[in-house]
Amino acid sequence: MTIPGVAAPITAEQQLRREQRDQRNDKFFRYIVTGCALFVLISLLAAALSMLWGGREAFETFGWRFLWSSDWDAVQKKFGALVPIYGTLVTALIAMLIAVPVSFGISLFLTEIAPAWLRTPVSAAIELLAGIPSIIYGMWGLFVFVPFMGAHVSPWLDEHIGPLPIIGPLFQGPPIGLGMLTAGIVLGIMVIPFVSSVMREVFITVPVHLKESAYAVGNTTWEVVWDIVLPYTRSAVIGGIFLGLGRALGETMAVTFVLGNAHLLSPSLLQPGNSIAATIANEFTEADSPIYLSSLIALGFLLFVVTFVVLALARVMLNRLARRAGEDA
Amino acid sequence: MNRWQRRQSKDYVAKVFAVGATFFGLFWLAWILWTTVSKGLPALKWGLFTQMTPPPGADGGLLNAFAGSIEMCGLAILIGTPIGIGAGTYLAEYARHTKLGAAIRFVNDILLSAPSIVIGLFIYELMVRPMGHFSAWAGAVALSFIVLPVVVRTTDEMLKLVPIPMRESALALGVPQWKVVRQVLYRAALSGIVTGVLLALARISGETAPVLFTALNNQYWASSLNEPTANVPVVIFQYALSPFEFWHALAWAGAFVVTMLVLVLGLTSRWLVARGKVSYD
């Protein structure tokens, strides 16, 4: 007997079959998503191994000398990573010297000073900086910023700071605009949105009662931020800085445009130089011998290892605050 | 100056510094956007979308580059999204508090900010070298490795936002878990997952480093996915570094189009997130 609009009751056998089918599908679905997740895990390892494999010829030929040799000679087939490593570290350092204080200022503004209606649009605008593709930074750098540096900033630095003792040699050089300082500044601008968004997010996690207590006993905004907010969020702030550092170390296109692509080891920040990523981007398609290609891939492996360590440290630092915030709540 | 005044002036200096830093950040944004618009807008012309990339020193358009970019970005999304959603589902539904889940999240976060040029080298070793030639497939796979972590992250986070009672209600009715995930959770988290895909698309549409040695470039129309293929970022890169004025103008026009696309995608996803939040609170 069937009632219209209601499905007929199913037999015990049909019920059993349906349960079996559901169980099978459940298992199947679980296998698929687990496989996808393991794929993520494996891909990072595969990336590292493939570059180690591609760079093995360079590592075998040059050994540890690859790390501190400044040779880069395609004709005599001698390659060393010192110049690109130096350029990568120096430009990233300049970038962080700019980005860290500025990002701190921006997050201070966005969390404590700005009126509520201003916070969302300003933070959205700062985050737009992160969305602009790096090749656009590169073109802007090459066609607009490099001429500006060459015409105004570099000559001034060369004239006024160049003659000074100790720091002077850093700022002596031709007014060409291309070089370490320009690349460092462009990198700094690119890193600001990443560091400031982490800082802003962790500043917000500070319990309101901590800040209000400090204000209640008469602290100024600056004292609250410096003595309450920063100590509370210290590990995450360092994590955010490392995250930015990881970006700065691996950034490719913008640096390629403004660094000058010269295998030159010079103390001056106004001289052109090279970085790991820029060397690879510039020379990869021109590499005419297997050892040249292998050296470039070996450079990529070094970059991968360095950024992996920096980013892993960043993650650990960031997770530490997240855990503590969880305990407080 | 007494102690109180000293503290007040310190506070004042810090506030001025914070406002100054904010203006500093916005200043560069304005300068870069202004450059892109003022140089890119005059270079825009209809021929950009109807003519092929020109030989050295001649004028032309970017038709094959746009086609190649759309093709590769589309393929990258098609490859990266399903895997990303799968992995994100595993993290949120099957491994929320397990050690393996934590390890995968950790690796995914590193992948998220890994230098994109490294991905390019990886795919070069994985595909270009064994196949013996550059291809659109290799470019698409390289880009899909950039899509992947973005989608994993957003899927994981969006599924975690779906209230637990929703799962329990469905399970209590006897719905098997895979159906709960597909028919209840994916629907609830749809706008969030779409946001992730849009963000990923915004990221890859301007990415140059990963396609530089996977898809390379092609002055002509690539007749299949197995050939080197023109794409906007690499064309911009080559034309910007060339000595020809025509080519610079084309590069600026391409840069303008890409930047606008990225900004529109970014704003759309932001709007989707803002809209999505209301329905959960």
Coordinates of C-alpha atoms in Angstrom, one line a residue:
Chain A
M1 CA 0.0 0.0 0.0
T2 CA 1.5 3.4 -1.0
I3 CA 0.5 6.8 0.2
P4 CA 0.8 9.5 -2.5
G5 CA 3.7 11.9 -2.0
V6 CA 5.6 9.6 0.3
A7 CA 8.2 7.2 -0.9
A8 CA 7.5 3.5 -0.5
P9 CA 9.2 2.0 2.5
I10 CA 12.3 0.1 1.6
T11 CA 13.0 -3.4 2.4
A12 CA 15.8 -4.5 4.8
E13 CA 17.8 -5.7 1.9
Q14 CA 17.6 -2.3 0.1
Q15 CA 18.5 -0.6 3.4
L16 CA 21.6 -2.7 3.8
R17 CA 22.7 -2.1 0.3
R18 CA 22.2 1.7 0.7
E19 CA 24.3 1.6 3.9
Q20 CA 27.1 -0.3 2.2
R21 CA 27.1 2.1 -0.7
D22 CA 27.2 5.1 1.6
Q23 CA 30.1 3.5 3.5
R24 CA 32.0 2.9 0.3
N25 CA 31.5 6.4 -0.9
D26 CA 32.5 7.8 2.4
K27 CA 35.7 5.9 2.3
F28 CA 36.3 6.8 -1.3
F29 CA 35.7 10.5 -0.6
R30 CA 38.0 10.4 2.4
Y31 CA 40.8 8.8 0.3
I32 CA 40.4 11.5 -2.4
V33 CA 40.7 14.5 0.0
T34 CA 43.5 12.8 2.0
G35 CA 45.3 12.3 -1.3
C36 CA 44.9 16.0 -2.2
A37 CA 46.3 17.0 1.2
L38 CA 49.3 14.6 0.9
F39 CA 49.9 16.1 -2.5
V40 CA 50.4 19.5 -0.9
L41 CA 52.9 17.9 1.5
I42 CA 54.8 16.1 -1.2
S43 CA 54.9 19.0 -3.6
L44 CA 57.2 21.1 -1.4
L45 CA 59.5 18.2 -0.9
A46 CA 59.5 17.4 -4.6
A47 CA 60.3 21.1 -5.4
A48 CA 63.4 20.9 -3.1
L49 CA 64.6 17.5 -4.5
S50 CA 64.1 18.5 -8.1
M51 CA 66.2 21.6 -7.7
L52 CA 68.9 19.6 -5.8
W53 CA 68.9 17.1 -8.7
G54 CA 69.1 19.9 -11.3
G55 CA 71.9 21.6 -9.4
R56 CA 73.9 18.4 -8.7
E57 CA 76.3 19.0 -11.5
A58 CA 77.2 22.5 -10.1
F59 CA 77.5 21.2 -6.5
E60 CA 79.7 18.2 -7.6
T61 CA 81.9 20.4 -9.8
F62 CA 82.4 23.3 -7.5
G63 CA 81.7 21.8 -4.1
W64 CA 81.5 24.1 -1.1
R65 CA 83.4 26.7 -3.1
F66 CA 80.2 27.4 -4.9
L67 CA 79.0 29.2 -1.8
W68 CA 81.8 31.7 -1.5
S69 CA 83.4 32.0 -4.9
S70 CA 82.7 35.3 -6.6
D71 CA 83.4 33.8 -10.1
W72 CA 80.7 34.1 -12.7
D73 CA 82.2 33.3 -16.0
A74 CA 80.2 31.6 -18.7
V75 CA 83.1 31.4 -21.0
Q76 CA 85.5 29.6 -18.7
K77 CA 82.6 27.8 -17.1
K78 CA 83.4 28.9 -13.5
F79 CA 80.5 29.8 -11.3
G80 CA 80.1 30.9 -7.7
A81 CA 77.2 32.2 -5.7
L82 CA 78.8 34.9 -3.6
V83 CA 77.8 37.9 -5.7
P84 CA 74.1 36.9 -6.0
I85 CA 74.0 35.8 -2.3
Y86 CA 75.5 39.2 -1.2
G87 CA 73.1 41.1 -3.4
T88 CA 70.1 39.2 -2.1
L89 CA 71.0 39.7 1.5
V90 CA 71.9 43.4 1.2
T91 CA 68.8 44.3 -0.8
A92 CA 66.6 42.3 1.6
L93 CA 68.3 44.1 4.6
I94 CA 67.7 47.5 3.1
A95 CA 64.1 46.5 2.4
M96 CA 63.5 45.4 6.0
L97 CA 65.2 48.6 7.4
I98 CA 62.5 50.5 5.5
A99 CA 59.5 48.2 5.9
V100 CA 59.7 47.3 9.6
P101 CA 59.4 50.9 11.1
V102 CA 56.9 52.0 8.4
S103 CA 54.8 48.9 8.9
F104 CA 54.9 49.4 12.7
G105 CA 53.8 53.0 12.2
I106 CA 51.0 52.0 9.8
S107 CA 49.6 49.4 12.2
L108 CA 49.9 51.8 15.1
F109 CA 47.9 54.3 13.1
L110 CA 45.3 51.7 12.1
T111 CA 44.8 50.2 15.6
E112 CA 45.2 53.1 18.0
I113 CA 45.1 56.5 16.3
A114 CA 42.8 56.5 13.2
P115 CA 39.1 57.1 13.7
A116 CA 37.0 54.0 13.1
W117 CA 35.6 55.2 9.7
L118 CA 39.1 55.6 8.3
R119 CA 40.5 52.2 9.3
T120 CA 38.9 50.0 6.7
P121 CA 39.6 52.2 3.6
V122 CA 43.2 52.9 4.7
S123 CA 44.0 49.2 5.4
A124 CA 42.3 48.2 2.2
A125 CA 44.5 50.7 0.3
I126 CA 47.7 49.5 1.9
E127 CA 46.7 45.9 1.0
L128 CA 46.2 46.9 -2.6
L129 CA 50.0 47.5 -2.6
A130 CA 50.3 43.7 -2.0
G131 CA 48.1 43.0 -5.0
I132 CA 50.0 44.9 -7.6
P133 CA 52.0 42.3 -9.6
S134 CA 55.7 42.5 -9.1
I135 CA 56.3 43.2 -12.8
I136 CA 54.4 46.5 -12.5
Y137 CA 56.8 47.4 -9.6
G138 CA 59.6 46.5 -11.9
M139 CA 58.4 48.7 -14.8
W140 CA 57.6 51.6 -12.5
G141 CA 61.0 51.2 -10.9
L142 CA 62.9 51.1 -14.2
F143 CA 61.0 53.9 -16.0
V144 CA 60.1 56.3 -13.2
F145 CA 62.0 55.5 -9.9
V146 CA 65.4 54.8 -11.3
P147 CA 65.6 58.1 -13.2
F148 CA 64.4 59.9 -10.1
M149 CA 67.1 58.2 -8.0
G150 CA 69.7 58.9 -10.6
A151 CA 68.8 62.5 -10.9
H152 CA 68.1 63.5 -7.3
V153 CA 69.0 61.0 -4.7
S154 CA 72.2 59.3 -5.8
P155 CA 74.2 62.5 -6.5
W156 CA 73.1 64.0 -3.2
L157 CA 74.2 60.9 -1.3
D158 CA 77.4 60.7 -3.2
E159 CA 78.2 64.3 -2.5
H160 CA 77.1 64.6 1.1
I161 CA 77.4 61.2 2.7
G162 CA 80.1 59.7 0.4
P163 CA 83.0 61.7 1.9
L164 CA 82.1 60.7 5.5
P165 CA 84.4 58.1 7.2
I166 CA 83.1 54.5 7.8
I167 CA 79.7 54.8 6.2
G168 CA 81.0 56.9 3.3
P169 CA 82.0 54.0 1.0
L170 CA 78.5 52.7 1.1
F171 CA 77.2 55.8 -0.7
Q172 CA 79.9 56.5 -3.3
G173 CA 79.1 55.7 -6.8
P174 CA 77.9 56.9 -10.2
P175 CA 74.5 58.6 -10.4
I176 CA 72.9 55.9 -12.6
G177 CA 70.0 55.2 -10.3
L178 CA 70.2 51.4 -10.8
G179 CA 71.6 49.5 -7.9
M180 CA 71.3 47.9 -4.5
L181 CA 69.8 50.9 -2.8
T182 CA 67.1 51.4 -5.4
A183 CA 66.3 47.7 -5.4
G184 CA 66.2 47.7 -1.6
I185 CA 63.8 50.6 -1.5
V186 CA 61.4 49.0 -4.1
L187 CA 61.5 45.7 -2.2
G188 CA 60.8 47.7 1.0
I189 CA 57.6 49.2 -0.5
M190 CA 56.6 45.7 -1.7
V191 CA 57.0 44.2 1.7
I192 CA 55.2 46.9 3.7
P193 CA 51.7 45.5 3.1
F194 CA 52.7 42.0 4.2
V195 CA 54.4 43.1 7.4
S196 CA 51.8 45.7 8.3
S197 CA 48.8 43.4 7.8
V198 CA 50.3 40.8 10.2
M199 CA 51.2 43.5 12.7
R200 CA 47.7 45.0 12.5
E201 CA 46.0 41.7 12.9
V202 CA 48.1 40.7 16.0
F203 CA 47.7 44.1 17.6
I204 CA 44.0 43.6 17.5
T205 CA 44.3 40.3 19.4
V206 CA 45.6 42.1 22.5
P207 CA 42.9 41.8 25.1
V208 CA 41.1 45.1 25.5
H209 CA 41.2 44.9 29.3
L210 CA 45.0 45.0 29.3
K211 CA 45.0 48.1 27.2
E212 CA 42.2 49.8 29.1
S213 CA 43.9 49.1 32.4
A214 CA 47.0 50.8 31.2
Y215 CA 45.1 53.8 29.9
A216 CA 43.2 53.9 33.2
V217 CA 46.3 54.4 35.2
G218 CA 47.3 57.3 32.9
N219 CA 49.5 55.8 30.2
T220 CA 49.8 57.6 26.9
T221 CA 49.0 55.9 23.6
W222 CA 52.7 55.4 22.9
E223 CA 53.3 53.8 26.3
V224 CA 50.4 51.5 25.9
V225 CA 51.7 50.3 22.5
W226 CA 55.3 50.1 23.5
D227 CA 54.9 48.6 27.0
I228 CA 51.7 46.6 26.7
V229 CA 50.9 45.8 23.0
L230 CA 54.4 45.0 21.7
P231 CA 55.5 42.7 24.6
Y232 CA 52.2 40.8 24.3
T233 CA 52.6 40.3 20.6
R234 CA 56.4 40.1 20.4
S235 CA 56.7 36.7 18.8
A236 CA 54.0 37.3 16.2
V237 CA 55.5 40.6 15.3
I238 CA 58.9 39.0 14.7
G239 CA 57.0 36.3 12.8
G240 CA 55.5 39.0 10.6
I241 CA 58.9 40.5 10.0
F242 CA 60.3 37.2 9.0
L243 CA 57.3 36.7 6.6
G244 CA 58.2 39.9 5.0
L245 CA 61.9 38.9 4.9
G246 CA 61.0 35.7 3.1
R247 CA 59.1 37.8 0.5
A248 CA 62.0 40.2 0.1
L249 CA 64.6 37.4 -0.3
G250 CA 62.7 35.7 -3.1
E251 CA 61.2 38.6 -5.0
T252 CA 62.2 38.3 -8.6
M253 CA 60.8 40.6 -11.3
A254 CA 61.0 44.0 -9.6
V255 CA 64.5 43.4 -8.5
T256 CA 65.5 42.1 -12.0
F257 CA 64.4 45.5 -13.4
V258 CA 66.2 47.8 -11.0
L259 CA 69.3 46.0 -9.8
G260 CA 71.3 46.4 -12.9
N261 CA 72.3 42.7 -13.4
A262 CA 76.0 43.2 -12.9
H263 CA 78.2 40.5 -11.4
L264 CA 80.0 43.0 -9.3
L265 CA 81.0 42.8 -5.6
S266 CA 81.1 46.3 -4.4
P267 CA 80.6 47.9 -1.0
S268 CA 78.7 50.8 -2.5
L269 CA 74.9 50.6 -2.4
L270 CA 74.8 52.9 -5.5
Q271 CA 76.5 50.3 -7.7
P272 CA 74.5 47.8 -9.7
G273 CA 74.6 44.3 -8.4
N274 CA 72.8 41.0 -8.7
S275 CA 70.5 38.8 -6.6
I276 CA 69.8 35.1 -6.7
A277 CA 66.4 35.5 -8.2
A278 CA 67.4 38.2 -10.6
T279 CA 70.3 36.2 -11.9
I280 CA 68.1 33.2 -12.5
A281 CA 65.4 35.3 -14.3
N282 CA 67.9 37.1 -16.5
E283 CA 70.2 34.3 -17.5
F284 CA 68.2 31.2 -17.5
T285 CA 67.1 31.2 -21.1
E286 CA 70.6 32.3 -22.1
A287 CA 72.4 29.5 -20.3
D288 CA 74.4 27.8 -23.1
S289 CA 76.1 25.0 -21.3
P290 CA 74.8 22.3 -18.9
I291 CA 77.0 23.5 -16.1
Y292 CA 75.7 27.1 -16.5
L293 CA 72.1 25.8 -16.3
S294 CA 73.0 23.6 -13.4
S295 CA 74.6 26.5 -11.5
L296 CA 71.5 28.6 -12.0
I297 CA 69.3 25.8 -10.6
A298 CA 71.7 25.3 -7.8
L299 CA 71.2 29.0 -7.0
G300 CA 67.5 28.4 -7.0
F301 CA 68.0 25.5 -4.5
L302 CA 70.0 27.9 -2.2
L303 CA 67.2 30.4 -2.4
F304 CA 64.7 27.8 -1.6
V305 CA 66.6 26.6 1.5
V306 CA 67.1 30.1 2.8
T307 CA 63.5 31.2 2.3
F308 CA 62.2 27.9 3.7
V309 CA 64.2 28.4 7.0
V310 CA 63.0 32.1 7.2
L311 CA 59.4 31.3 6.5
A312 CA 59.4 28.3 8.8
L313 CA 60.7 30.5 11.6
A314 CA 58.0 33.0 10.8
R315 CA 55.3 30.3 11.1
V316 CA 56.6 29.1 14.4
M317 CA 56.6 32.6 15.8
L318 CA 53.1 33.4 14.5
N319 CA 51.7 30.1 15.8
R320 CA 53.2 30.8 19.3
L321 CA 50.9 33.9 19.7
A322 CA 47.9 32.1 18.3
R323 CA 48.3 29.3 20.9
R324 CA 48.6 31.8 23.7
A325 CA 45.6 33.7 22.5
G326 CA 43.7 30.4 22.6
E327 CA 44.7 29.8 26.2
D328 CA 43.7 33.2 27.3
A329 CA 40.3 33.0 25.8
Chain B
M1 CA 60.3 70.2 30.8
N2 CA 58.9 68.0 33.5
R3 CA 58.2 64.3 33.4
W4 CA 54.6 64.6 32.3
Q5 CA 55.5 66.9 29.4
R6 CA 58.3 64.6 28.3
R7 CA 55.9 61.7 28.2
Q8 CA 53.3 63.8 26.3
S9 CA 55.8 64.9 23.7
K10 CA 57.1 61.4 23.2
D11 CA 53.5 60.3 22.6
Y12 CA 53.1 63.2 20.2
V13 CA 56.2 62.3 18.2
A14 CA 55.0 58.7 18.0
K15 CA 51.6 59.7 16.7
V16 CA 53.1 62.0 14.1
F17 CA 55.5 59.2 13.0
A18 CA 52.5 56.8 12.7
V19 CA 50.5 59.2 10.5
G20 CA 53.7 59.9 8.5
A21 CA 54.3 56.2 8.0
T22 CA 50.7 55.7 6.7
F23 CA 51.1 58.6 4.3
F24 CA 54.4 57.1 3.2
G25 CA 52.7 53.8 2.3
L26 CA 49.8 55.5 0.5
F27 CA 52.2 57.8 -1.3
W28 CA 53.9 54.9 -3.1
L29 CA 50.5 53.3 -4.0
A30 CA 49.4 56.5 -5.5
W31 CA 52.6 57.0 -7.4
I32 CA 52.7 53.5 -8.9
L33 CA 49.0 53.6 -9.8
W34 CA 49.3 57.0 -11.3
T35 CA 52.3 55.9 -13.4
T36 CA 50.4 52.8 -14.6
V37 CA 47.4 54.9 -15.6
S38 CA 49.2 57.8 -17.1
K39 CA 51.5 55.7 -19.2
G40 CA 49.1 52.8 -19.9
L41 CA 45.9 54.7 -20.8
P42 CA 47.3 56.7 -23.7
A43 CA 48.9 53.4 -25.1
L44 CA 45.5 51.6 -25.0
K45 CA 44.1 51.1 -28.5
W46 CA 41.7 48.7 -30.2
G47 CA 44.6 47.0 -32.0
L48 CA 45.9 45.8 -28.7
F49 CA 43.2 43.1 -28.7
T50 CA 43.1 42.4 -32.4
Q51 CA 46.8 42.3 -33.5
M52 CA 49.6 39.9 -32.8
T53 CA 52.8 40.8 -31.0
P54 CA 55.0 42.6 -33.5
P55 CA 58.5 41.8 -34.8
P56 CA 61.3 44.0 -33.4
G57 CA 60.8 47.7 -34.0
A58 CA 57.3 47.4 -35.4
D59 CA 53.9 48.2 -33.9
G60 CA 51.3 45.7 -33.1
G61 CA 49.0 44.3 -30.4
L62 CA 49.0 41.7 -27.7
L63 CA 46.3 39.4 -29.0
N64 CA 48.3 36.2 -28.8
A65 CA 49.7 37.2 -25.4
F66 CA 46.2 37.8 -23.9
A67 CA 45.0 34.5 -25.4
G68 CA 48.0 32.6 -24.0
S69 CA 47.5 34.2 -20.6
I70 CA 43.8 33.4 -20.4
E71 CA 44.5 29.9 -21.6
M72 CA 47.2 29.2 -19.0
C73 CA 45.4 31.0 -16.1
G74 CA 42.2 29.1 -16.9
L75 CA 44.0 25.7 -17.0
A76 CA 45.9 26.6 -13.8
I77 CA 42.6 27.3 -12.0
L78 CA 41.1 24.1 -13.4
I79 CA 44.1 22.1 -12.1
G80 CA 44.7 23.9 -8.8
T81 CA 41.2 24.4 -7.6
P82 CA 39.9 20.8 -7.2
I83 CA 43.1 19.7 -5.5
G84 CA 43.1 22.7 -3.3
I85 CA 39.4 22.3 -2.3
G86 CA 40.1 18.6 -1.6
A87 CA 43.1 19.3 0.6
G88 CA 41.3 22.2 2.3
T89 CA 38.4 19.8 3.0
Y90 CA 40.7 17.2 4.5
L91 CA 42.3 19.9 6.8
A92 CA 39.0 21.3 8.0
E93 CA 36.8 18.1 8.2
Y94 CA 39.2 15.2 8.7
A95 CA 42.3 16.6 10.3
R96 CA 41.3 19.6 12.3
H97 CA 43.3 18.8 15.3
T98 CA 45.7 16.0 14.1
K99 CA 49.5 16.2 13.8
L100 CA 49.4 15.4 10.1
G101 CA 46.9 18.2 9.6
A102 CA 49.2 20.7 11.4
A103 CA 52.1 19.5 9.3
I104 CA 50.2 20.0 6.1
R105 CA 48.9 23.4 7.2
F106 CA 52.5 24.4 8.0
V107 CA 53.8 23.2 4.6
N108 CA 50.9 25.0 2.8
D109 CA 51.7 28.2 4.5
I110 CA 55.3 28.0 3.4
L111 CA 54.1 27.2 -0.2
L112 CA 51.9 30.3 0.1
S113 CA 54.8 32.6 0.4
A114 CA 57.5 30.6 -1.3
P115 CA 59.3 32.6 -4.0
S116 CA 57.5 32.1 -7.3
I117 CA 60.7 31.7 -9.3
V118 CA 61.4 28.6 -7.3
I119 CA 58.1 27.1 -8.6
G120 CA 59.3 28.0 -12.1
L121 CA 62.5 26.1 -11.7
F122 CA 60.7 23.1 -10.1
I123 CA 58.3 22.8 -13.1
Y124 CA 61.2 23.3 -15.5
E125 CA 62.9 20.2 -13.9
L126 CA 59.6 18.3 -13.7
M127 CA 58.1 19.0 -17.1
V128 CA 60.2 21.1 -19.5
R129 CA 63.4 19.1 -19.3
P130 CA 61.8 15.6 -19.7
M131 CA 59.5 16.9 -22.5
G132 CA 62.4 18.6 -24.2
H133 CA 60.5 21.9 -24.9
F134 CA 58.7 24.8 -23.3
S135 CA 54.9 24.5 -23.3
A136 CA 51.7 26.1 -22.2
W137 CA 51.0 23.0 -20.2
A138 CA 54.2 23.6 -18.2
G139 CA 53.2 27.2 -17.6
A140 CA 49.8 26.2 -16.5
V141 CA 51.1 23.6 -14.1
A142 CA 53.6 26.1 -12.6
L143 CA 50.8 28.6 -12.1
S144 CA 48.6 25.9 -10.6
F145 CA 51.2 25.5 -7.8
I146 CA 50.5 29.1 -6.9
V147 CA 46.7 28.6 -7.0
L148 CA 46.9 25.5 -4.8
P149 CA 48.0 27.0 -1.5
V150 CA 45.7 30.0 -1.8
V151 CA 42.6 27.7 -2.4
V152 CA 43.7 25.3 0.4
R153 CA 44.0 28.1 2.9
T154 CA 40.7 29.7 2.1
T155 CA 38.8 26.4 1.9
D156 CA 40.2 25.3 5.2
E157 CA 39.3 28.6 6.9
M158 CA 35.9 29.0 5.3
L159 CA 34.8 25.4 6.2
K160 CA 35.9 26.1 9.8
L161 CA 33.6 29.0 9.9
V162 CA 30.5 26.9 9.1
P163 CA 28.8 26.2 12.5
I164 CA 29.2 22.7 13.9
P165 CA 25.4 22.2 14.4
M166 CA 25.0 22.3 10.7
R167 CA 27.1 19.2 10.4
E168 CA 25.4 17.5 13.3
S169 CA 21.9 18.2 12.0
A170 CA 22.8 16.7 8.7
L171 CA 24.5 13.7 10.2
A172 CA 21.6 13.1 12.6
L173 CA 19.3 12.7 9.7
G174 CA 21.5 9.9 8.5
V175 CA 23.2 11.7 5.7
P176 CA 26.6 10.1 5.0
Q177 CA 29.6 12.4 5.6
W178 CA 30.6 12.9 2.0
K179 CA 27.2 14.1 1.2
V180 CA 27.2 16.4 4.2
V181 CA 30.5 17.9 2.9
R182 CA 29.3 18.2 -0.6
Q183 CA 25.7 19.3 -0.2
V184 CA 25.7 21.2 3.1
L185 CA 29.2 22.5 3.8
Y186 CA 30.3 23.4 0.3
R187 CA 27.1 25.3 -0.2
A188 CA 27.5 27.2 3.1
A189 CA 31.1 28.0 2.4
L190 CA 30.6 28.7 -1.3
S191 CA 31.2 32.4 -1.3
G192 CA 34.3 32.0 0.7
I193 CA 35.7 29.3 -1.6
V194 CA 34.9 31.4 -4.7
T195 CA 36.8 34.3 -3.0
G196 CA 39.8 32.1 -2.7
V197 CA 39.7 31.2 -6.3
L198 CA 39.4 34.9 -7.3
L199 CA 42.3 35.8 -5.1
A200 CA 44.4 33.0 -6.7
L201 CA 43.4 34.3 -10.2
A202 CA 44.4 37.8 -9.2
R203 CA 47.8 36.5 -8.1
I204 CA 48.6 34.4 -11.1
S205 CA 47.4 36.8 -13.8
G206 CA 50.4 39.0 -13.1
E207 CA 52.9 36.3 -12.2
T208 CA 56.0 36.4 -14.4
A209 CA 58.7 34.4 -12.8
P210 CA 57.0 31.0 -12.9
V211 CA 56.1 31.2 -16.6
L212 CA 59.4 32.6 -17.7
F213 CA 61.0 29.3 -18.1
T214 CA 58.0 27.1 -18.5
A215 CA 55.8 28.7 -21.1
L216 CA 58.6 31.0 -22.3
N217 CA 57.2 33.2 -25.1
N218 CA 56.1 33.0 -28.7
Q219 CA 55.8 35.8 -31.2
Y220 CA 53.1 33.9 -33.1
W221 CA 50.0 32.0 -32.3
A222 CA 50.7 28.8 -30.5
S223 CA 48.9 26.1 -32.3
S224 CA 48.8 23.6 -29.4
L225 CA 49.3 23.5 -25.7
N226 CA 52.6 21.7 -26.3
E227 CA 54.3 24.8 -27.8
P228 CA 56.0 27.8 -26.2
T229 CA 53.2 30.2 -25.7
A230 CA 53.0 34.0 -25.5
N231 CA 51.7 35.5 -22.2
V232 CA 51.2 39.0 -21.0
P233 CA 53.7 39.1 -18.1
V234 CA 56.6 37.7 -20.1
V235 CA 55.8 40.0 -23.1
I236 CA 55.8 43.0 -20.7
F237 CA 59.1 41.9 -19.3
Q238 CA 60.8 41.5 -22.7
Y239 CA 59.2 44.7 -24.2
A240 CA 60.0 46.8 -21.2
L241 CA 63.7 45.9 -21.4
S242 CA 63.8 46.4 -25.2
P243 CA 65.1 49.6 -26.8
F244 CA 62.0 50.3 -28.9
E245 CA 59.4 53.0 -28.0
F246 CA 56.6 51.0 -29.7
W247 CA 57.4 48.1 -27.5
H248 CA 57.5 50.2 -24.3
A249 CA 54.0 51.6 -25.1
L250 CA 52.7 48.0 -25.6
A251 CA 54.3 47.0 -22.3
W252 CA 52.6 49.9 -20.5
A253 CA 49.3 49.1 -22.1
G254 CA 49.6 45.4 -21.1
A255 CA 50.7 46.5 -17.6
F256 CA 47.6 48.8 -17.3
V257 CA 45.2 46.0 -18.4
V258 CA 46.8 43.5 -15.9
T259 CA 46.8 46.0 -13.0
M260 CA 43.2 46.9 -13.6
L261 CA 42.2 43.2 -13.8
V262 CA 44.1 42.5 -10.6
L263 CA 42.5 45.4 -8.7
V264 CA 39.0 44.5 -9.9
L265 CA 39.5 40.9 -8.8
G266 CA 40.9 42.0 -5.5
L267 CA 38.0 44.4 -4.8
T268 CA 35.4 41.8 -5.9
S269 CA 36.8 39.2 -3.5
R270 CA 36.9 41.8 -0.7
W271 CA 33.3 42.6 -1.4
L272 CA 32.4 38.8 -1.4
V273 CA 34.1 38.4 2.0
A274 CA 32.3 41.4 3.4
R275 CA 29.0 40.0 2.1
G276 CA 29.7 36.5 3.3
K277 CA 30.5 37.6 6.9
V278 CA 27.0 39.0 7.4
S279 CA 25.3 35.7 6.8
Y280 CA 27.3 33.9 9.5
D281 CA 27.2 36.4 12.4

